[in-house]
Amino acid sequence: RHKFWETQPVGQFKDIGDSSLPEGPIEPPTPVSEVKQEPYNLPNLYEWVTCDMESEEMSLEVYNLLTNNYVEDDENMFRFNYSKEFLSWALRPPGYFKSWHIGVCVKSSKKLVAFITGIPARIRVHDQVVTMAEINFLCVHKKLRSKRLAPVMIKEVTRRVHLENIWQAAYTAGVVLPTPISTCQYWHRSLNPKKLIDVGFSRLGARMTMSRTIKLYKLPESPLTQGFRKMEPHDIPAVTRLLKKYLSQFVVAPDFDENDVEHWLLPKEDVVDSFLVESPETHEITDFCSFYTLPSSILGNQNYSTLKAAYSYYNVSTKTPLLQLMNDALIMAKQKDFDVFNALDVMKNESFLKELKFGPGDGKLHYYLYNYRLRQALHPSELGLVLL
Ligand code: MYA
Ligand code: JJ1
């Protein structure tokens, strides 16, 4: 059934439920000197290109490929439209490898037709911190689909990750592959219900009028929690401590240091927004919330071309109830003109989704590890990891 994935060191469907298999790496590392030195072969018309994401020209090519060919919903009404600034942020974290930004182009014209990326990350699984690659942005041009290009690209990124002496990876996908460590549900909170209905993102509920719907989703103009403010550079040490402690309760979570927090969580306009609660009395940082900006192109609507979506990222509550903190996050997203606020049922999110009027979407997100076996699949609430 999965001619490619059956050959890879990943959990296999036939092994589900076999608790005699040990947790941890599926195959051992080999000396880096034994890693294949030459790239895998591509069909003759194509060649590998290492994408320099610092070059304006190259990042525009990547942006255009993804804008026209990346992930769509099951009815092909919306397509993710990551911005150039977002891609530059997502692909250049501390310690990134340019060699992991891999393109395939047509030899004759140099046109970019496929892409896959990795970035380095330390991810804790139970009590083991493992250096991994996070694999994302796998994309093959619509005209080149089903030609088995994806397996070659996955093998090539694997080879280049191995060359850095890294032997595990984490990735997510909307499709079921061998085999998910967890399956999460997308939830959506309408901020601009009229537009969402007009573009077919949501429907008018039964026995609901447009004006009742608009009233249902109304939010205050500004956040309600005393001491709620935007995160600033001087907050990095306190946010790192808060987040480290909070993430320690999940089975799979990133192991963030101050450099990671600076990169991933310091606000970056139109890319990532982060807020915290500073106690008015003690000036302690007690709570934190964040979301990233990922618009979708609306395919074939007369009136609108983009849906502005915020995606829940890392949230920490120690003093402010999570429900109240996320209500303030919704207020900030509305203030910033987002149309919808999306979240997965990871971490503690289940505790606020229904009460804050999120509804389940038609999409699921499956989480995977490469060359690392878990004895059992995880409940989404055991996941402390959000990939972009
Ligand atoms: S998830 C986002 C994926 N991108 C999209 O959905 C964008 C729109 N779609 C496309 O561009 C194409 O349909 C893609 C497949 C490129 C997805 N992850 O070339 P093919 C398997 C893994 O004929 P195409 C993200 O970015 C499929 O089961 N495998 O197919 C994370 C089949 O294998 P098998 C996938 O449709 C990516 C084979 O590919 C996916 O032309 C993580 C068919 O190849 C998928 N999303 O192209 C990648 N979709 O026969 C893995 C299909 O066995 C990383 N397939 O069933 C693994 C870790 C590597 C590093 C390890 C380091 C140590
Ligand atoms: O956005 C998604 N679904 C929307 C739109 C559905 C359009 C028709 N298919 C949806 N809307 C309902 C919202 C409604 C609001 C009021 C309350 C009730 C709910 O359900 C879905 C997620 O649900 N998104 C996708 O399908 C996009 C792909 C998801 C897989 C992503 C793979 C990522 C790869 C990563 O690295």
mmCIF file of N, CA, C and O in Angstrom, residues 23-106:
data_model
loop_
_atom_site.group_PDB
_atom_site.id
_atom_site.type_symbol
_atom_site.label_atom_id
_atom_site.label_comp_id
_atom_site.label_asym_id
_atom_site.label_seq_id
_atom_site.Cartn_x
_atom_site.Cartn_y
_atom_site.Cartn_z
ATOM 1 N N GLU A 23 10.869 1.526 22.763
ATOM 2 C CA GLU A 23 10.734 2.936 22.444
ATOM 3 C C GLU A 23 12.113 3.502 22.105
ATOM 4 O O GLU A 23 13.103 3.089 22.679
ATOM 5 N N GLY A 24 12.175 4.441 21.119
ATOM 6 C CA GLY A 24 13.442 5.106 20.791
ATOM 7 C C GLY A 24 13.796 4.912 19.334
ATOM 8 O O GLY A 24 12.955 4.530 18.515
ATOM 9 N N PRO A 25 15.091 5.165 18.980
ATOM 10 C CA PRO A 25 15.521 5.067 17.583
ATOM 11 C C PRO A 25 15.200 3.694 16.982
ATOM 12 O O PRO A 25 15.384 2.668 17.636
ATOM 13 N N ILE A 26 14.727 3.667 15.743
ATOM 14 C CA ILE A 26 14.393 2.415 15.056
ATOM 15 C C ILE A 26 15.648 1.810 14.446
ATOM 16 O O ILE A 26 15.866 0.610 14.515
ATOM 17 N N GLU A 27 16.502 2.669 13.854
ATOM 18 C CA GLU A 27 17.814 2.176 13.390
ATOM 19 C C GLU A 27 18.914 3.046 13.973
ATOM 20 O O GLU A 27 18.714 4.235 14.221
ATOM 21 N N PRO A 28 20.106 2.451 14.219
ATOM 22 C CA PRO A 28 21.185 3.205 14.863
ATOM 23 C C PRO A 28 21.837 4.157 13.868
ATOM 24 O O PRO A 28 21.761 3.935 12.656
ATOM 25 N N PRO A 29 22.499 5.216 14.345
ATOM 26 C CA PRO A 29 23.243 6.100 13.444
ATOM 27 C C PRO A 29 24.437 5.360 12.847
ATOM 28 O O PRO A 29 24.893 4.351 13.400
ATOM 29 N N THR A 30 24.937 5.839 11.718
ATOM 30 C CA THR A 30 26.178 5.310 11.137
ATOM 31 C C THR A 30 27.199 6.452 11.145
ATOM 32 O O THR A 30 26.809 7.607 11.310
ATOM 33 N N PRO A 31 28.498 6.169 10.990
ATOM 34 C CA PRO A 31 29.463 7.278 10.902
ATOM 35 C C PRO A 31 29.105 8.188 9.725
ATOM 36 O O PRO A 31 28.683 7.702 8.672
ATOM 37 N N VAL A 32 29.252 9.506 9.932
ATOM 38 C CA VAL A 32 28.905 10.468 8.877
ATOM 39 C C VAL A 32 29.707 10.168 7.601
ATOM 40 O O VAL A 32 29.215 10.353 6.484
ATOM 41 N N SER A 33 30.917 9.655 7.774
ATOM 42 C CA SER A 33 31.761 9.334 6.597
ATOM 43 C C SER A 33 31.142 8.241 5.727
ATOM 44 O O SER A 33 31.502 8.097 4.557
ATOM 45 N N GLU A 34 30.192 7.479 6.294
ATOM 46 C CA GLU A 34 29.529 6.419 5.518
ATOM 47 C C GLU A 34 28.225 6.871 4.869
ATOM 48 O O GLU A 34 27.561 6.107 4.180
ATOM 49 N N VAL A 35 27.847 8.141 5.103
ATOM 50 C CA VAL A 35 26.628 8.661 4.469
ATOM 51 C C VAL A 35 26.933 8.903 2.994
ATOM 52 O O VAL A 35 27.999 9.411 2.640
ATOM 53 N N LYS A 36 25.995 8.506 2.138
ATOM 54 C CA LYS A 36 26.138 8.692 0.687
ATOM 55 C C LYS A 36 26.561 10.134 0.378
ATOM 56 O O LYS A 36 25.959 11.087 0.856
ATOM 57 N N GLN A 37 27.625 10.288 -0.395
ATOM 58 C CA GLN A 37 28.216 11.625 -0.625
ATOM 59 C C GLN A 37 27.556 12.372 -1.783
ATOM 60 O O GLN A 37 27.635 13.600 -1.845
ATOM 61 N N GLU A 38 26.927 11.629 -2.728
ATOM 62 C CA GLU A 38 26.340 12.284 -3.905
ATOM 63 C C GLU A 38 24.829 12.367 -3.743
ATOM 64 O O GLU A 38 24.205 11.484 -3.177
ATOM 65 N N PRO A 39 24.211 13.429 -4.292
ATOM 66 C CA PRO A 39 22.751 13.548 -4.257
ATOM 67 C C PRO A 39 22.067 12.379 -4.960
ATOM 68 O O PRO A 39 22.675 11.733 -5.833
ATOM 69 N N TYR A 40 20.834 12.088 -4.585
ATOM 70 C CA TYR A 40 20.027 11.085 -5.288
ATOM 71 C C TYR A 40 19.749 11.548 -6.713
ATOM 72 O O TYR A 40 19.773 12.747 -7.009
ATOM 73 N N ASN A 41 19.501 10.581 -7.597
ATOM 74 C CA ASN A 41 19.219 10.913 -8.997
ATOM 75 C C ASN A 41 17.788 11.396 -9.170
ATOM 76 O O ASN A 41 16.850 10.799 -8.640
ATOM 77 N N LEU A 42 17.666 12.453 -9.953
ATOM 78 C CA LEU A 42 16.352 12.971 -10.342
ATOM 79 C C LEU A 42 16.085 12.565 -11.783
ATOM 80 O O LEU A 42 17.030 12.283 -12.527
ATOM 81 N N PRO A 43 14.812 12.550 -12.231
ATOM 82 C CA PRO A 43 14.546 12.358 -13.667
ATOM 83 C C PRO A 43 15.385 13.370 -14.472
ATOM 84 O O PRO A 43 15.640 14.488 -13.996
ATOM 85 N N ASN A 44 15.785 12.962 -15.688
ATOM 86 C CA ASN A 44 16.799 13.690 -16.460
ATOM 87 C C ASN A 44 16.585 15.179 -16.722
ATOM 88 O O ASN A 44 17.543 15.939 -16.820
ATOM 89 N N LEU A 45 15.328 15.596 -16.814
ATOM 90 C CA LEU A 45 15.059 17.008 -17.125
ATOM 91 C C LEU A 45 15.287 17.940 -15.931
ATOM 92 O O LEU A 45 15.276 19.155 -16.082
ATOM 93 N N TYR A 46 15.478 17.346 -14.718
ATOM 94 C CA TYR A 46 15.482 18.157 -13.487
ATOM 95 C C TYR A 46 16.824 18.119 -12.790
ATOM 96 O O TYR A 46 17.604 17.194 -12.976
ATOM 97 N N GLU A 47 17.079 19.148 -11.966
ATOM 98 C CA GLU A 47 18.299 19.160 -11.146
ATOM 99 C C GLU A 47 18.031 19.760 -9.769
ATOM 100 O O GLU A 47 17.091 20.530 -9.592
ATOM 101 N N TRP A 48 18.909 19.389 -8.806
ATOM 102 C CA TRP A 48 18.810 19.929 -7.448
ATOM 103 C C TRP A 48 19.298 21.363 -7.432
ATOM 104 O O TRP A 48 20.243 21.707 -8.153
ATOM 105 N N VAL A 49 18.699 22.167 -6.566
ATOM 106 C CA VAL A 49 19.222 23.511 -6.322
ATOM 107 C C VAL A 49 19.103 23.754 -4.822
ATOM 108 O O VAL A 49 18.104 23.388 -4.199
ATOM 109 N N THR A 50 20.172 24.290 -4.238
ATOM 110 C CA THR A 50 20.085 24.689 -2.830
ATOM 111 C C THR A 50 19.571 26.117 -2.830
ATOM 112 O O THR A 50 20.133 26.993 -3.499
ATOM 113 N N CYS A 51 18.456 26.327 -2.122
ATOM 114 C CA CYS A 51 17.779 27.628 -2.193
ATOM 115 C C CYS A 51 18.366 28.573 -1.160
ATOM 116 O O CYS A 51 18.326 28.283 0.034
ATOM 117 N N ASP A 52 18.927 29.679 -1.598
ATOM 118 C CA ASP A 52 19.453 30.701 -0.696
ATOM 119 C C ASP A 52 18.294 31.603 -0.279
ATOM 120 O O ASP A 52 17.892 32.490 -1.028
ATOM 121 N N MET A 53 17.761 31.329 0.925
ATOM 122 C CA MET A 53 16.570 32.076 1.370
ATOM 123 C C MET A 53 16.907 33.494 1.813
ATOM 124 O O MET A 53 16.014 34.248 2.193
ATOM 125 N N GLU A 54 18.207 33.869 1.769
ATOM 126 C CA GLU A 54 18.575 35.265 2.034
ATOM 127 C C GLU A 54 18.496 36.074 0.749
ATOM 128 O O GLU A 54 18.442 37.300 0.791
ATOM 129 N N SER A 55 18.484 35.375 -0.394
ATOM 130 C CA SER A 55 18.384 36.088 -1.668
ATOM 131 C C SER A 55 16.927 36.420 -1.967
ATOM 132 O O SER A 55 16.049 35.561 -1.907
ATOM 133 N N GLU A 56 16.682 37.671 -2.269
ATOM 134 C CA GLU A 56 15.335 38.176 -2.562
ATOM 135 C C GLU A 56 14.734 37.416 -3.740
ATOM 136 O O GLU A 56 13.569 37.007 -3.713
ATOM 137 N N GLU A 57 15.555 37.176 -4.753
ATOM 138 C CA GLU A 57 15.113 36.524 -5.987
ATOM 139 C C GLU A 57 14.669 35.083 -5.712
ATOM 140 O O GLU A 57 13.597 34.644 -6.132
ATOM 141 N N MET A 58 15.518 34.333 -4.946
ATOM 142 C CA MET A 58 15.204 32.936 -4.640
ATOM 143 C C MET A 58 13.987 32.845 -3.740
ATOM 144 O O MET A 58 13.115 32.003 -3.953
ATOM 145 N N SER A 59 13.888 33.723 -2.720
ATOM 146 C CA SER A 59 12.743 33.601 -1.817
ATOM 147 C C SER A 59 11.443 33.951 -2.545
ATOM 148 O O SER A 59 10.389 33.383 -2.227
ATOM 149 N N LEU A 60 11.510 34.801 -3.565
ATOM 150 C CA LEU A 60 10.319 35.076 -4.390
ATOM 151 C C LEU A 60 9.919 33.849 -5.212
ATOM 152 O O LEU A 60 8.735 33.536 -5.334
ATOM 153 N N GLU A 61 10.911 33.131 -5.738
ATOM 154 C CA GLU A 61 10.623 31.895 -6.505
ATOM 155 C C GLU A 61 9.940 30.854 -5.631
ATOM 156 O O GLU A 61 8.981 30.202 -6.049
ATOM 157 N N VAL A 62 10.469 30.697 -4.406
ATOM 158 C CA VAL A 62 9.881 29.735 -3.465
ATOM 159 C C VAL A 62 8.467 30.177 -3.111
ATOM 160 O O VAL A 62 7.518 29.369 -3.138
ATOM 161 N N TYR A 63 8.327 31.460 -2.796
ATOM 162 C CA TYR A 63 7.010 32.001 -2.456
ATOM 163 C C TYR A 63 6.014 31.727 -3.592
ATOM 164 O O TYR A 63 4.889 31.277 -3.342
ATOM 165 N N ASN A 64 6.406 31.968 -4.814
ATOM 166 C CA ASN A 64 5.492 31.761 -5.954
ATOM 167 C C ASN A 64 5.120 30.290 -6.119
ATOM 168 O O ASN A 64 3.954 29.969 -6.351
ATOM 169 N N LEU A 65 6.101 29.388 -5.972
ATOM 170 C CA LEU A 65 5.796 27.943 -6.077
ATOM 171 C C LEU A 65 4.746 27.544 -5.038
ATOM 172 O O LEU A 65 3.754 26.888 -5.355
ATOM 173 N N LEU A 66 4.990 27.964 -3.773
ATOM 174 C CA LEU A 66 4.067 27.572 -2.696
ATOM 175 C C LEU A 66 2.707 28.257 -2.860
ATOM 176 O O LEU A 66 1.661 27.630 -2.642
ATOM 177 N N THR A 67 2.706 29.522 -3.238
ATOM 178 C CA THR A 67 1.436 30.248 -3.402
ATOM 179 C C THR A 67 0.522 29.536 -4.394
ATOM 180 O O THR A 67 -0.690 29.492 -4.220
ATOM 181 N N ASN A 68 1.111 28.948 -5.419
ATOM 182 C CA ASN A 68 0.299 28.326 -6.470
ATOM 183 C C ASN A 68 0.127 26.815 -6.332
ATOM 184 O O ASN A 68 -0.722 26.240 -7.026
ATOM 185 N N ASN A 69 0.923 26.161 -5.455
ATOM 186 C CA ASN A 69 0.932 24.686 -5.462
ATOM 187 C C ASN A 69 0.921 24.024 -4.089
ATOM 188 O O ASN A 69 0.987 22.805 -3.997
ATOM 189 N N TYR A 70 0.845 24.823 -3.006
ATOM 190 C CA TYR A 70 0.961 24.193 -1.675
ATOM 191 C C TYR A 70 -0.406 23.677 -1.170
ATOM 192 O O TYR A 70 -1.323 23.460 -1.976
ATOM 193 N N VAL A 71 -0.527 23.448 0.118
ATOM 194 C CA VAL A 71 -1.662 22.716 0.720
ATOM 195 C C VAL A 71 -3.019 23.411 0.517
ATOM 196 O O VAL A 71 -3.154 24.603 0.791
ATOM 197 N N GLU A 72 -4.017 22.622 0.109
ATOM 198 C CA GLU A 72 -5.401 23.089 -0.027
ATOM 199 C C GLU A 72 -6.303 22.270 0.894
ATOM 200 O O GLU A 72 -5.930 21.186 1.343
ATOM 201 N N ASP A 73 -7.496 22.772 1.156
ATOM 202 C CA ASP A 73 -8.488 22.004 1.911
ATOM 203 C C ASP A 73 -9.075 20.934 0.985
ATOM 204 O O ASP A 73 -8.812 20.924 -0.214
ATOM 205 N N ASP A 74 -9.894 20.056 1.547
ATOM 206 C CA ASP A 74 -10.370 18.894 0.776
ATOM 207 C C ASP A 74 -11.295 19.268 -0.390
ATOM 208 O O ASP A 74 -11.508 18.453 -1.280
ATOM 209 N N GLU A 75 -11.846 20.484 -0.378
ATOM 210 C CA GLU A 75 -12.714 20.891 -1.491
ATOM 211 C C GLU A 75 -12.041 21.925 -2.395
ATOM 212 O O GLU A 75 -12.708 22.548 -3.237
ATOM 213 N N ASN A 76 -10.732 22.130 -2.208
ATOM 214 C CA ASN A 76 -9.943 23.046 -3.036
ATOM 215 C C ASN A 76 -10.545 24.445 -3.111
ATOM 216 O O ASN A 76 -10.596 25.063 -4.173
ATOM 217 N N MET A 77 -10.956 24.950 -1.943
ATOM 218 C CA MET A 77 -11.520 26.307 -1.876
ATOM 219 C C MET A 77 -10.496 27.310 -1.357
ATOM 220 O O MET A 77 -10.604 28.506 -1.618
ATOM 221 N N PHE A 78 -9.524 26.809 -0.583
ATOM 222 C CA PHE A 78 -8.514 27.659 0.047
ATOM 223 C C PHE A 78 -7.146 27.020 -0.122
ATOM 224 O O PHE A 78 -7.039 25.800 -0.169
ATOM 225 N N ARG A 79 -6.109 27.862 -0.241
ATOM 226 C CA ARG A 79 -4.728 27.341 -0.315
ATOM 227 C C ARG A 79 -3.848 28.190 0.596
ATOM 228 O O ARG A 79 -3.909 29.425 0.529
ATOM 229 N N PHE A 80 -3.034 27.541 1.444
ATOM 230 C CA PHE A 80 -2.115 28.274 2.326
ATOM 231 C C PHE A 80 -1.297 29.258 1.495
ATOM 232 O O PHE A 80 -0.808 28.916 0.402
ATOM 233 N N ASN A 81 -1.144 30.463 2.048
ATOM 234 C CA ASN A 81 -0.372 31.507 1.355
ATOM 235 C C ASN A 81 0.637 32.117 2.336
ATOM 236 O O ASN A 81 0.507 33.268 2.745
ATOM 237 N N TYR A 82 1.631 31.313 2.720
ATOM 238 C CA TYR A 82 2.717 31.797 3.582
ATOM 239 C C TYR A 82 3.380 33.008 2.925
ATOM 240 O O TYR A 82 3.698 32.956 1.728
ATOM 241 N N SER A 83 3.622 34.077 3.692
ATOM 242 C CA SER A 83 4.282 35.275 3.135
ATOM 243 C C SER A 83 5.785 35.049 3.016
ATOM 244 O O SER A 83 6.343 34.156 3.666
ATOM 245 N N LYS A 84 6.460 35.890 2.237
ATOM 246 C CA LYS A 84 7.923 35.803 2.098
ATOM 247 C C LYS A 84 8.609 36.012 3.444
ATOM 248 O O LYS A 84 9.565 35.329 3.782
ATOM 249 N N GLU A 85 8.100 36.983 4.215
ATOM 250 C CA GLU A 85 8.688 37.275 5.537
ATOM 251 C C GLU A 85 8.518 36.072 6.467
ATOM 252 O O GLU A 85 9.408 35.746 7.247
ATOM 253 N N PHE A 86 7.359 35.415 6.365
ATOM 254 C CA PHE A 86 7.098 34.239 7.193
ATOM 255 C C PHE A 86 8.074 33.126 6.822
ATOM 256 O O PHE A 86 8.685 32.491 7.693
ATOM 257 N N LEU A 87 8.242 32.896 5.526
ATOM 258 C CA LEU A 87 9.136 31.808 5.071
ATOM 259 C C LEU A 87 10.568 32.078 5.525
ATOM 260 O O LEU A 87 11.272 31.163 5.978
ATOM 261 N N SER A 88 10.986 33.328 5.432
ATOM 262 C CA SER A 88 12.343 33.683 5.844
ATOM 263 C C SER A 88 12.521 33.394 7.347
ATOM 264 O O SER A 88 13.564 32.877 7.778
ATOM 265 N N TRP A 89 11.493 33.695 8.124
ATOM 266 C CA TRP A 89 11.519 33.429 9.577
ATOM 267 C C TRP A 89 11.489 31.923 9.863
ATOM 268 O O TRP A 89 12.275 31.394 10.649
ATOM 269 N N ALA A 90 10.583 31.216 9.189
ATOM 270 C CA ALA A 90 10.383 29.790 9.451
ATOM 271 C C ALA A 90 11.611 28.965 9.077
ATOM 272 O O ALA A 90 11.854 27.911 9.668
ATOM 273 N N LEU A 91 12.382 29.448 8.097
ATOM 274 C CA LEU A 91 13.476 28.629 7.557
ATOM 275 C C LEU A 91 14.857 29.041 8.058
ATOM 276 O O LEU A 91 15.836 28.359 7.757
ATOM 277 N N ARG A 92 14.955 30.151 8.813
ATOM 278 C CA ARG A 92 16.278 30.592 9.278
ATOM 279 C C ARG A 92 16.345 30.770 10.793
ATOM 280 O O ARG A 92 16.755 31.798 11.307
ATOM 281 N N PRO A 93 15.991 29.692 11.560
ATOM 282 C CA PRO A 93 16.115 29.759 13.021
ATOM 283 C C PRO A 93 17.590 29.618 13.415
ATOM 284 O O PRO A 93 18.433 29.346 12.549
ATOM 285 N N PRO A 94 17.907 29.780 14.709
ATOM 286 C CA PRO A 94 19.294 29.604 15.158
ATOM 287 C C PRO A 94 19.866 28.265 14.678
ATOM 288 O O PRO A 94 19.224 27.232 14.827
ATOM 289 N N GLY A 95 21.063 28.322 14.077
ATOM 290 C CA GLY A 95 21.762 27.096 13.682
ATOM 291 C C GLY A 95 21.229 26.428 12.436
ATOM 292 O O GLY A 95 21.557 25.264 12.171
ATOM 293 N N TYR A 96 20.446 27.145 11.624
ATOM 294 C CA TYR A 96 19.858 26.511 10.428
ATOM 295 C C TYR A 96 20.940 26.155 9.406
ATOM 296 O O TYR A 96 22.045 26.705 9.413
ATOM 297 N N PHE A 97 20.612 25.200 8.537
ATOM 298 C CA PHE A 97 21.532 24.772 7.471
ATOM 299 C C PHE A 97 20.941 25.178 6.119
ATOM 300 O O PHE A 97 19.834 24.737 5.780
ATOM 301 N N LYS A 98 21.675 25.968 5.371
ATOM 302 C CA LYS A 98 21.214 26.361 4.038
ATOM 303 C C LYS A 98 21.015 25.125 3.161
ATOM 304 O O LYS A 98 20.114 25.078 2.327
ATOM 305 N N SER A 99 21.868 24.106 3.378
ATOM 306 C CA SER A 99 21.797 22.882 2.554
ATOM 307 C C SER A 99 20.487 22.103 2.764
ATOM 308 O O SER A 99 20.200 21.187 1.999
ATOM 309 N N TRP A 100 19.698 22.448 3.782
ATOM 310 C CA TRP A 100 18.417 21.775 4.028
ATOM 311 C C TRP A 100 17.247 22.507 3.356
ATOM 312 O O TRP A 100 16.090 22.135 3.573
ATOM 313 N N HIS A 101 17.513 23.535 2.582
ATOM 314 C CA HIS A 101 16.472 24.263 1.833
ATOM 315 C C HIS A 101 16.607 23.838 0.379
ATOM 316 O O HIS A 101 17.385 24.410 -0.381
ATOM 317 N N ILE A 102 15.852 22.804 0.024
ATOM 318 C CA ILE A 102 16.163 22.059 -1.195
ATOM 319 C C ILE A 102 15.101 22.286 -2.255
ATOM 320 O O ILE A 102 13.910 22.063 -2.011
ATOM 321 N N GLY A 103 15.554 22.711 -3.419
ATOM 322 C CA GLY A 103 14.646 22.894 -4.547
ATOM 323 C C GLY A 103 14.959 21.896 -5.651
ATOM 324 O O GLY A 103 16.043 21.299 -5.706
ATOM 325 N N VAL A 104 13.978 21.703 -6.535
ATOM 326 C CA VAL A 104 14.178 20.952 -7.785
ATOM 327 C C VAL A 104 13.793 21.915 -8.889
ATOM 328 O O VAL A 104 12.725 22.540 -8.816
ATOM 329 N N CYS A 105 14.683 22.104 -9.865
ATOM 330 C CA CYS A 105 14.292 22.976 -10.977
ATOM 331 C C CYS A 105 14.485 22.287 -12.317
ATOM 332 O O CYS A 105 15.141 21.246 -12.428
ATOM 333 N N VAL A 106 13.829 22.851 -13.326
ATOM 334 C CA VAL A 106 13.949 22.359 -14.695
ATOM 335 C C VAL A 106 15.335 22.782 -15.197
ATOM 336 O O VAL A 106 15.689 23.958 -15.114
#
